[in-house]
Coordinates of C-alpha atoms in Angstrom, one line a residue:
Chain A
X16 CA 72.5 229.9 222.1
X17 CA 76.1 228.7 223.7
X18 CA 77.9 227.2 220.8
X19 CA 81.2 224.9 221.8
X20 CA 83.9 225.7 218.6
X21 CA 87.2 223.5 218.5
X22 CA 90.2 225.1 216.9
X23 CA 93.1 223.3 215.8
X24 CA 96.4 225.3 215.7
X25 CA 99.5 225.2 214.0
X26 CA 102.4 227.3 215.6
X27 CA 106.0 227.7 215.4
X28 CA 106.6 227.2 219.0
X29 CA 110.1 228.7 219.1
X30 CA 109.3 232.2 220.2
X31 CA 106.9 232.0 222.7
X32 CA 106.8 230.1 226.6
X33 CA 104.5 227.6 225.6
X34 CA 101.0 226.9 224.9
X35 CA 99.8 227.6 228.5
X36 CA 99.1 230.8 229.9
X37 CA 101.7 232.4 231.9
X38 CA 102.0 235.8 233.4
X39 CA 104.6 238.4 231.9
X40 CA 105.0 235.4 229.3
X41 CA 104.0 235.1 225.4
X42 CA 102.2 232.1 225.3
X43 CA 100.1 230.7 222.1
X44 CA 96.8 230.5 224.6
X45 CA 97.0 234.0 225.3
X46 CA 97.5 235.5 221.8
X47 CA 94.5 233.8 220.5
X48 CA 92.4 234.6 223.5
X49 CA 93.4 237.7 223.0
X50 CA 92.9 237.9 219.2
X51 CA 89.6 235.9 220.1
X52 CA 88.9 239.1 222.5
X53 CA 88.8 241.1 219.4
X54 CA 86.9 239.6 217.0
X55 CA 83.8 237.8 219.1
X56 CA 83.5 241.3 221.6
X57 CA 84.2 239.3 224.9
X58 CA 87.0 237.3 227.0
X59 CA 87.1 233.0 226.3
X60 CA 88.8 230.4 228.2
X61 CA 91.0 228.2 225.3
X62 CA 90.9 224.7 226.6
X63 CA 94.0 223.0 224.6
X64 CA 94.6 219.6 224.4
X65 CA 98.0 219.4 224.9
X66 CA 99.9 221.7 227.6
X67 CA 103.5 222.3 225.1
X68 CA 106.4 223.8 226.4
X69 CA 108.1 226.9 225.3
X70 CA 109.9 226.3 221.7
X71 CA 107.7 223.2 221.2
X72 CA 105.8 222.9 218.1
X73 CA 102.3 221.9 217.3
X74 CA 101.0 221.0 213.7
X75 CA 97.6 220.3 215.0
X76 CA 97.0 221.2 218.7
X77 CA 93.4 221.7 219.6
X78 CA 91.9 223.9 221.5
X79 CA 87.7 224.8 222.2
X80 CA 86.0 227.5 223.6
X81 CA 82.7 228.5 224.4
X82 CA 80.7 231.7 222.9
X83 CA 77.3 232.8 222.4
X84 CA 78.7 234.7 219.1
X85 CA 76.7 233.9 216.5
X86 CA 79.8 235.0 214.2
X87 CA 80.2 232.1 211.5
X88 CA 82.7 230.0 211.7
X89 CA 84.3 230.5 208.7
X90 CA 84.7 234.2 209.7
X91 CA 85.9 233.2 213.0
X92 CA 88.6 231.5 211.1
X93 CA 89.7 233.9 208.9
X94 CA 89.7 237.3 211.9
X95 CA 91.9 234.8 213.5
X96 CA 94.4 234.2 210.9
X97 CA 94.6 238.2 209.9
X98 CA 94.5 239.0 213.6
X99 CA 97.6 236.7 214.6
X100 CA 101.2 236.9 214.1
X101 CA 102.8 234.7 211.4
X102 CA 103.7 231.9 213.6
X103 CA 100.4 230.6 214.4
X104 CA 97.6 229.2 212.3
X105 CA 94.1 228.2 212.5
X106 CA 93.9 225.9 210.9
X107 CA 90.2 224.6 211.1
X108 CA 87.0 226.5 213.3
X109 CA 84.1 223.9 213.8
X110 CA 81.2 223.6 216.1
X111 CA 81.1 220.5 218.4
X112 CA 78.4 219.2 221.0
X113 CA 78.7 220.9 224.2
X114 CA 80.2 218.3 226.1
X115 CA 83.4 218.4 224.1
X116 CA 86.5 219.1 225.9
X117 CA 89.5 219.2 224.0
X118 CA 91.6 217.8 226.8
X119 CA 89.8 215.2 228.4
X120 CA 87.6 214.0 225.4
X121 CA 91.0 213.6 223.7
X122 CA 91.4 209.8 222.5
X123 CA 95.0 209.6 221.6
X124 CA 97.9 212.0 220.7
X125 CA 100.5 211.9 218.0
X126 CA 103.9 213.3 219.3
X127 CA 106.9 213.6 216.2
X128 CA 110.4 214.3 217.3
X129 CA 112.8 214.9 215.2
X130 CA 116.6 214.7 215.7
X131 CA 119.8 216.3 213.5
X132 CA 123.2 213.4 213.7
X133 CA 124.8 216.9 212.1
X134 CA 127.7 218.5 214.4
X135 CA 126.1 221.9 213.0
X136 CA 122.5 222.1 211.7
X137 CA 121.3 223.0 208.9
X138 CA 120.0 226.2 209.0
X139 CA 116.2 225.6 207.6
X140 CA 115.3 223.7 210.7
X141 CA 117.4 224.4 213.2
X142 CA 114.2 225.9 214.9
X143 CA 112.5 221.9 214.8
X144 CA 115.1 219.7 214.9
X145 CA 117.7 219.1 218.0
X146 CA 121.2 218.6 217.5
X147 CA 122.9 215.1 218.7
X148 CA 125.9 214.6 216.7
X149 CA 126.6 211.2 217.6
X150 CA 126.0 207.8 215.1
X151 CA 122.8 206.1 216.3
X152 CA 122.1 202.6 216.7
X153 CA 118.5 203.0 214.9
X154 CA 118.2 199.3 215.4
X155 CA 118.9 199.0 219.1
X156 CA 116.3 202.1 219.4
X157 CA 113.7 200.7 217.7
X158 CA 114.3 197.3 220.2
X159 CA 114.4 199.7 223.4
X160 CA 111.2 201.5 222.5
X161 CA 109.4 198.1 222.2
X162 CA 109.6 197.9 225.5
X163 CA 107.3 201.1 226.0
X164 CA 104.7 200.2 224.1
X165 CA 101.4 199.1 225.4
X166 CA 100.0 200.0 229.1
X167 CA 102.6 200.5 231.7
X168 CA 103.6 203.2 234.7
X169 CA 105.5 205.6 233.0
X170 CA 106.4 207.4 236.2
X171 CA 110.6 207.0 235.3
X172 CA 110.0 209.5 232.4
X173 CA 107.5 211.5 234.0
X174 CA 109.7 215.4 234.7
X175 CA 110.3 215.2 238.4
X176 CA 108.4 216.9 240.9
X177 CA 105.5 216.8 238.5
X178 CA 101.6 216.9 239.7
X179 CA 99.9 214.3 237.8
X180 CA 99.6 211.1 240.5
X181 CA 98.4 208.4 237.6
X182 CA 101.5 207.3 235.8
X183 CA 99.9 205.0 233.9
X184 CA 99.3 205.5 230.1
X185 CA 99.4 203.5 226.8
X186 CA 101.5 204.1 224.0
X187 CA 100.0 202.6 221.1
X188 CA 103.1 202.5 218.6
X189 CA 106.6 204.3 218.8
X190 CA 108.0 204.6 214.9
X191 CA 112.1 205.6 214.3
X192 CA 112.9 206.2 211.2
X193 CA 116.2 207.9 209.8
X194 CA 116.8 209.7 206.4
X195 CA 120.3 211.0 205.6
X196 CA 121.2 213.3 208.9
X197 CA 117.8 213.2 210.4
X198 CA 116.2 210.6 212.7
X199 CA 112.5 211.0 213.4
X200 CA 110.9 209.5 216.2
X201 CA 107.1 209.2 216.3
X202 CA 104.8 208.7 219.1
X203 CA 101.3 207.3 219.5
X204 CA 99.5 207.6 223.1
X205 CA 96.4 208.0 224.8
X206 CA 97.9 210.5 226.8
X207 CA 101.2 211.9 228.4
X208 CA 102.7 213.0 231.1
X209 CA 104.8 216.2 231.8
X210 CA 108.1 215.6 229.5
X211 CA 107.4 212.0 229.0
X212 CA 108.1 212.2 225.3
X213 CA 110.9 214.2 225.5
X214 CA 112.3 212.0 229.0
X215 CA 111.5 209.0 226.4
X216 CA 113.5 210.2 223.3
X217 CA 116.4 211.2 225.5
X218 CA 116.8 207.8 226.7
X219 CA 116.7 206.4 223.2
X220 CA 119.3 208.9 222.1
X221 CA 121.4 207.9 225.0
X222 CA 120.9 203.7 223.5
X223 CA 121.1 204.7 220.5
X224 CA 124.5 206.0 221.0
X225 CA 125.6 203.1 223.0
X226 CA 125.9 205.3 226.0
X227 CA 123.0 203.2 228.1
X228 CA 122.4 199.5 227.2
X229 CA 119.2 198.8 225.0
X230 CA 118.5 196.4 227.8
X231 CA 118.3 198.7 230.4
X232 CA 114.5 200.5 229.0
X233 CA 113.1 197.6 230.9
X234 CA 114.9 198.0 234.0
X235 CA 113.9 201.9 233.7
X236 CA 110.2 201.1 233.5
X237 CA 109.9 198.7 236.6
X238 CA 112.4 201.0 238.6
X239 CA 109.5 204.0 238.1
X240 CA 113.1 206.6 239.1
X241 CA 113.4 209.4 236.7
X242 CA 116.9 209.5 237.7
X243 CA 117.5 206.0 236.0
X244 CA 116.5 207.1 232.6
X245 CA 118.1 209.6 230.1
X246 CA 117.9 213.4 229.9
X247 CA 115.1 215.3 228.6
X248 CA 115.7 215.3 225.1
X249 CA 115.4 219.8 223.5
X250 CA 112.3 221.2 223.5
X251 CA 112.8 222.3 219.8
X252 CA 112.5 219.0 218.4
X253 CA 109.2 218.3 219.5
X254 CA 106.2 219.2 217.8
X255 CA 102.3 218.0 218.4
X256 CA 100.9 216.4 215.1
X257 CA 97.7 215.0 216.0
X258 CA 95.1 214.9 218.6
X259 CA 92.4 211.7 218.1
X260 CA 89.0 212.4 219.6
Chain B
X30 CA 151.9 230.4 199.7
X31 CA 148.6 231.8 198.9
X32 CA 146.0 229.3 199.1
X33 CA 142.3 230.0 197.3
X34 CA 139.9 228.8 199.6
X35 CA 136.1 228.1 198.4
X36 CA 133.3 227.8 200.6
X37 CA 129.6 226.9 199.9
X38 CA 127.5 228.2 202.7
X39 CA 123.9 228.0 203.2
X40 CA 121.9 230.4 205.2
X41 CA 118.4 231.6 205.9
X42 CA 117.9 235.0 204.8
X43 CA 115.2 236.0 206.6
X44 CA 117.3 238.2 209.0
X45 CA 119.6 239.7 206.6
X46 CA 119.7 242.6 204.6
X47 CA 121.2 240.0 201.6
X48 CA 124.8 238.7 201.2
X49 CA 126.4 241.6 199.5
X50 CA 128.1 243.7 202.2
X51 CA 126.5 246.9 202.7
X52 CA 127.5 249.9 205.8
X53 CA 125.4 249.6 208.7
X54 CA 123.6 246.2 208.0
X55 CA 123.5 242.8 208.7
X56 CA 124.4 240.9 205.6
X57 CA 125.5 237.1 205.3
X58 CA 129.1 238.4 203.6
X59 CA 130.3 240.4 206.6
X60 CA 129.2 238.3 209.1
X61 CA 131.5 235.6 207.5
X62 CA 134.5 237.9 207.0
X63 CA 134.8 238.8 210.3
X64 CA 134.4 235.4 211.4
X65 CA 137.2 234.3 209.5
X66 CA 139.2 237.5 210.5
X67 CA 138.9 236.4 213.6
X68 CA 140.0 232.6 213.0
X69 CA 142.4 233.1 210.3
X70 CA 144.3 236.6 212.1
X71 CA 143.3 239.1 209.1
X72 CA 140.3 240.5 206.9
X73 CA 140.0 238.8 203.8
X74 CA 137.9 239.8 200.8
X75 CA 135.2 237.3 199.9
X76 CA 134.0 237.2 196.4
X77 CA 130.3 235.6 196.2
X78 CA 128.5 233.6 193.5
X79 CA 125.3 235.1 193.8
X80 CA 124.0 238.1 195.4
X81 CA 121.4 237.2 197.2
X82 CA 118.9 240.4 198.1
X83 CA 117.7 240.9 201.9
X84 CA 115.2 238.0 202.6
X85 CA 116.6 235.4 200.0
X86 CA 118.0 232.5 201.1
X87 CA 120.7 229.9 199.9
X88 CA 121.0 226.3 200.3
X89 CA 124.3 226.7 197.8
X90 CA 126.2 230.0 198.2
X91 CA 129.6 230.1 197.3
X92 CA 132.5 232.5 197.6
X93 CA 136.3 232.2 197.7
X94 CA 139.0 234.2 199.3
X95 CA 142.7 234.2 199.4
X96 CA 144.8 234.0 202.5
X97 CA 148.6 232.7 203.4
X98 CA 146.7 231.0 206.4
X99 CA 148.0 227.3 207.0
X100 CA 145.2 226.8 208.8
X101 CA 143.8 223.0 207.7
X102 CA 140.5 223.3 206.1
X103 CA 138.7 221.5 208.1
X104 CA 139.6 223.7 211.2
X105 CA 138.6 226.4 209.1
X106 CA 135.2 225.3 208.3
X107 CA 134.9 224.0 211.9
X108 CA 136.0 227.4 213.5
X109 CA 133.8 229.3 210.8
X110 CA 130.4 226.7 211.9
X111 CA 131.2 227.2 216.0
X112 CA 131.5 230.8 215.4
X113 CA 128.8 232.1 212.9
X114 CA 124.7 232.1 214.1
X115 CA 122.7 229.2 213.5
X116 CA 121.4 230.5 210.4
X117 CA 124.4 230.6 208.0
X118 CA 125.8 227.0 207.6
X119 CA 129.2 226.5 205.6
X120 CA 128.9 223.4 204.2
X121 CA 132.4 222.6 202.6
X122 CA 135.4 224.6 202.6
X123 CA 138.2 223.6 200.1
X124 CA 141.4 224.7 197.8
X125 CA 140.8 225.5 194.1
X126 CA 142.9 227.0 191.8
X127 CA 144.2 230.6 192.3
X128 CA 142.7 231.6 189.3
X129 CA 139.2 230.4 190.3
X130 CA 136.6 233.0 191.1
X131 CA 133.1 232.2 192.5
X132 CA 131.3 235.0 190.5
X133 CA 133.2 234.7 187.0
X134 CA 134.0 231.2 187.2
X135 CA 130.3 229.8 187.6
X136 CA 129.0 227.8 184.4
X137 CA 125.6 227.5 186.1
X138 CA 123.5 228.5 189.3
X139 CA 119.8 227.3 190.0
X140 CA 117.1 228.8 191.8
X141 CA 114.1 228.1 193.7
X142 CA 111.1 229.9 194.4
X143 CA 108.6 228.5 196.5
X144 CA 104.6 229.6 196.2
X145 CA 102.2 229.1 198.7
X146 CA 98.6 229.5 197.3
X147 CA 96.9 229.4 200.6
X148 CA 95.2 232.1 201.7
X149 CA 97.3 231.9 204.8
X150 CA 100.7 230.5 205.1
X151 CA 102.1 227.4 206.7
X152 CA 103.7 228.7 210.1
X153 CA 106.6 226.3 209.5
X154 CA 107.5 227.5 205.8
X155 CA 106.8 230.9 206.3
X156 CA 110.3 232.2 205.5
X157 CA 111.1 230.4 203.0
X158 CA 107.1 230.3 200.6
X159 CA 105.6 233.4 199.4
X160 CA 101.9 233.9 199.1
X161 CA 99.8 234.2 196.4
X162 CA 96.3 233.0 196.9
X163 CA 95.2 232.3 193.5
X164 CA 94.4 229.0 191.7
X165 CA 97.0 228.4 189.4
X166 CA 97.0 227.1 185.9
X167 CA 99.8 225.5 186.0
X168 CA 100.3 223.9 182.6
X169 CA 99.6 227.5 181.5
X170 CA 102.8 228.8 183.6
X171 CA 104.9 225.6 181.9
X172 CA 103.6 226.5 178.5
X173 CA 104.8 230.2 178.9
X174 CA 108.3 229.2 180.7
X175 CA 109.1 226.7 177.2
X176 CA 109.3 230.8 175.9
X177 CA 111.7 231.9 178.1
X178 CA 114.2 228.9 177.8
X179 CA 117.3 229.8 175.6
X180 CA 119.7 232.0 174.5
X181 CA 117.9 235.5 175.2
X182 CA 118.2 239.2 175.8
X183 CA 116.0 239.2 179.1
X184 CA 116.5 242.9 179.4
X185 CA 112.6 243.1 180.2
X186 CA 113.1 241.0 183.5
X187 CA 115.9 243.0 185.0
X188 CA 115.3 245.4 187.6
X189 CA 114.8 248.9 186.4
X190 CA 117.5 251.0 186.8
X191 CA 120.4 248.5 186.7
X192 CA 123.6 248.8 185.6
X193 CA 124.1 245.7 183.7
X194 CA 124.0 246.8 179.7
X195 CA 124.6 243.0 178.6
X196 CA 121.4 241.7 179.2
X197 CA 121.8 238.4 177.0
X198 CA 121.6 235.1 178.9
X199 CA 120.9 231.7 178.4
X200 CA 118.0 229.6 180.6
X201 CA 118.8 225.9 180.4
X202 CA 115.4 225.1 181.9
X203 CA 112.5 225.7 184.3
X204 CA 110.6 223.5 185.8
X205 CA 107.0 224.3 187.4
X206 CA 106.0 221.8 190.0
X207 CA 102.5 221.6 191.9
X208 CA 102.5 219.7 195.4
X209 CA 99.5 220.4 197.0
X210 CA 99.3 224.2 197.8
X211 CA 102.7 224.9 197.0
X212 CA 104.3 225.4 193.8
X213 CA 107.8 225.2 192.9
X214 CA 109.4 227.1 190.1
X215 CA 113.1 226.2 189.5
X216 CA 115.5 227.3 187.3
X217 CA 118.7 226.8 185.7
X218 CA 120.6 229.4 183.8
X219 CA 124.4 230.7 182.5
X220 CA 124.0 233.7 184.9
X221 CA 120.3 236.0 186.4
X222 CA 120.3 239.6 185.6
X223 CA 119.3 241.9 188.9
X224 CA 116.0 240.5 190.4
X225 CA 115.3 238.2 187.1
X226 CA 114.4 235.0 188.8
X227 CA 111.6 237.6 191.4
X228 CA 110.6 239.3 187.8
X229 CA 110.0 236.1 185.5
X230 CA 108.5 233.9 188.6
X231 CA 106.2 237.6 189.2
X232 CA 105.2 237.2 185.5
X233 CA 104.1 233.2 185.6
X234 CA 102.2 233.7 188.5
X235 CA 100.2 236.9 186.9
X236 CA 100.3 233.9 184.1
X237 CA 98.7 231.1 186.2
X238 CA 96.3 232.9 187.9
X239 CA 94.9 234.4 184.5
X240 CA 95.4 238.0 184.7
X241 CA 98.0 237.7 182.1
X242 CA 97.7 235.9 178.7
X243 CA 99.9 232.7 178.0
X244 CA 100.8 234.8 175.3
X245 CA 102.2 238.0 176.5
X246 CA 105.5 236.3 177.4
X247 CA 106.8 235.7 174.2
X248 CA 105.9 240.2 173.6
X249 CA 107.2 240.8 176.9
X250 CA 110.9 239.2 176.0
X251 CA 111.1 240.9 172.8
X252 CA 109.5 244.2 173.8
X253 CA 112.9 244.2 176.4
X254 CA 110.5 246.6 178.6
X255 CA 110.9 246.0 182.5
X256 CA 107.2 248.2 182.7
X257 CA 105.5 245.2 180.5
X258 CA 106.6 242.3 182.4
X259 CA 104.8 241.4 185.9
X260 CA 105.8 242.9 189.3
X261 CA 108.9 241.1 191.2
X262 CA 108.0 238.3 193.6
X263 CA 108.2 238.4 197.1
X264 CA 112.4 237.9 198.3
X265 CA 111.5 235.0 200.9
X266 CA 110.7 232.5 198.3
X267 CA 113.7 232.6 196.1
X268 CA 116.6 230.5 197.3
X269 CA 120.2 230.3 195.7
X270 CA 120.3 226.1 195.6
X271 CA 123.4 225.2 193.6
X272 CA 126.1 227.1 191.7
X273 CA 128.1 225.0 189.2
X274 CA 131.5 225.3 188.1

């Protein structure tokens, strides 16, 4: 019997290229297809929820594959985690319906950024937090990212030359909070496109240092140029929390 | 006019072999002398607080040195920050007395050790938590701590084989915290003998878990036997938080 098993991963993102496969590349997919390889006798195809670059995080990325292993799940689990390298955890192994597709039966994401006003940062988590040592305007973020919520083309903040043709998503809530040196900027979605969060924390940096007026989001989201909004915001400070199915 | 310059500097030990300088290895202490060699024109001699072993960390280092530099502190702390790696941090450098020494004049340090009693650790604290997958009693551990607190001669939780013969010192406290499936064992003390905070957090945990009776600390302390205390916790957990002067 074909059993569908959904993963969900926790990885320190900072040495390897990203989730995806990639030739002559460590990518997350590949060491636990790999690890999977070893433990269930034959090759699987990981499905993950969210493509993340290299040196992003994920606290809870999900992935499923199909097997007709009859290995328990628990057991799957546990050969994974003794199997991989520090850096990446399984955190759960359960059986869904058949049907399930980590990607496209995904409901919503949860994207956290988190941000260092430190010139030099501190060295515990200078792996998951990017530096921009400038003071922020939390306020005049917090009015600029008002803007993005609900359902609009995000095609401005969409990484240029990108596939995906259907700009349009929903972000469900944005959240900016700051304690002492660190800002943290949360985002809620039912889906996003290539560098979107990372296009859209950039441009709030770039507000929230006064460099780009907090009036000018709006103008960025009707103009649908990535050249009119802000810089793609490090890859380091990014890390997938959730995925909502 | 020779100025005595102190610095508190954090760092990640995970890639060092420990801040004491040693030939042909990487340790926290070199790596900042020759940085200020290079900013300040000549070697200086840093005299640390604490010495940390290879793995530990510190959010709260500190060493001084003496130079005839004129060099403003704030350009020395800046230069030393632009040229050191990511992972050592100096937090503050300013002028203290001439007589004041980091090792001899410290009234207090405290230490950290973090436990993870997962079965397999958090990718994102994996440096910085060691493992010990055992339930832990932990109202047991605090019980047998209250033992340790005080004047003492902790000659049993000293590293076999080291040099120190005055193995009297005085624990202000320890306090055991739970917070899901990490623990947290702090203490505060006049001064640790070699690998004493490793050795008595080693003990608790034999404690907590059960293979060690509540009891046995109070025979351990006055046995003064190194062989009848528990084995030495893992060097990634233990960090060097604050030294007081």
């Amino acid at each position: 019997m074909t059993r569908n098993i959904k993963l969900v991963i926790r990885y320190d993102g900072t040495h390897y290229s990203g989730w995806q496969f990639q030739k002559n590349a460590d990518t997350v997919q590949e060491c636990v297809e790999s690890a999977l390889k070893r433990i269930i006798g034959h090759r699987v195809k990981l499905t993950g929820a969210g493509r993340t670059d290299s040196g992003v995080h994920a606290a809870g990325q999900v992935a499923n594959f199909k097997t007709r292993s009859k290995l328990a799940l628990n057991k799957i689990k546990d050969a994974l985690n003794s199997s991989l390298a520090e850096d990446i955890l399984i955190v759960s192994a359960e059986s869904v319906p058949l049907k399930f597709n980590s990607q496209r039966s995904a409901k919503s994401k949860w994207y956290s950024y988190t941000v260092t006003t430190e010139h030099f940062a501190d060295p515990f988590i200078r792996h998951f937090a990017a530096r921009y040592s400038y003071p922020l305007d939390i306020r005049s973020m917090r009015r600029a990212a008002r803007v993005l919520t609900g359902r609009h083309d995000f095609k401005a903040f969409q990484a240029a030359g990108s596939g995906e043709s259907n700009t349009i998503r929903a972000i469900k809530k944005i959240r900016i909070e700051k304690d002492g040196d660190l800002v943290y900027i949360d985002l809620w979605a039912d889906g996003f496109l290539y560098n979107m969060v990372r296009i859209i924390v950039g441009t709030l940096l770039e507000i929230g240092r006064g460099k780009m007026a907090e009036e000018s989001m709006k103008e960025i989201l009707l103009n649908r140029d990535r050249r009119s909004a802000g810089p793609t915001a490090p890859a380091k400070g990014l890390c997938l929390v959730k995925v909502e199915y």
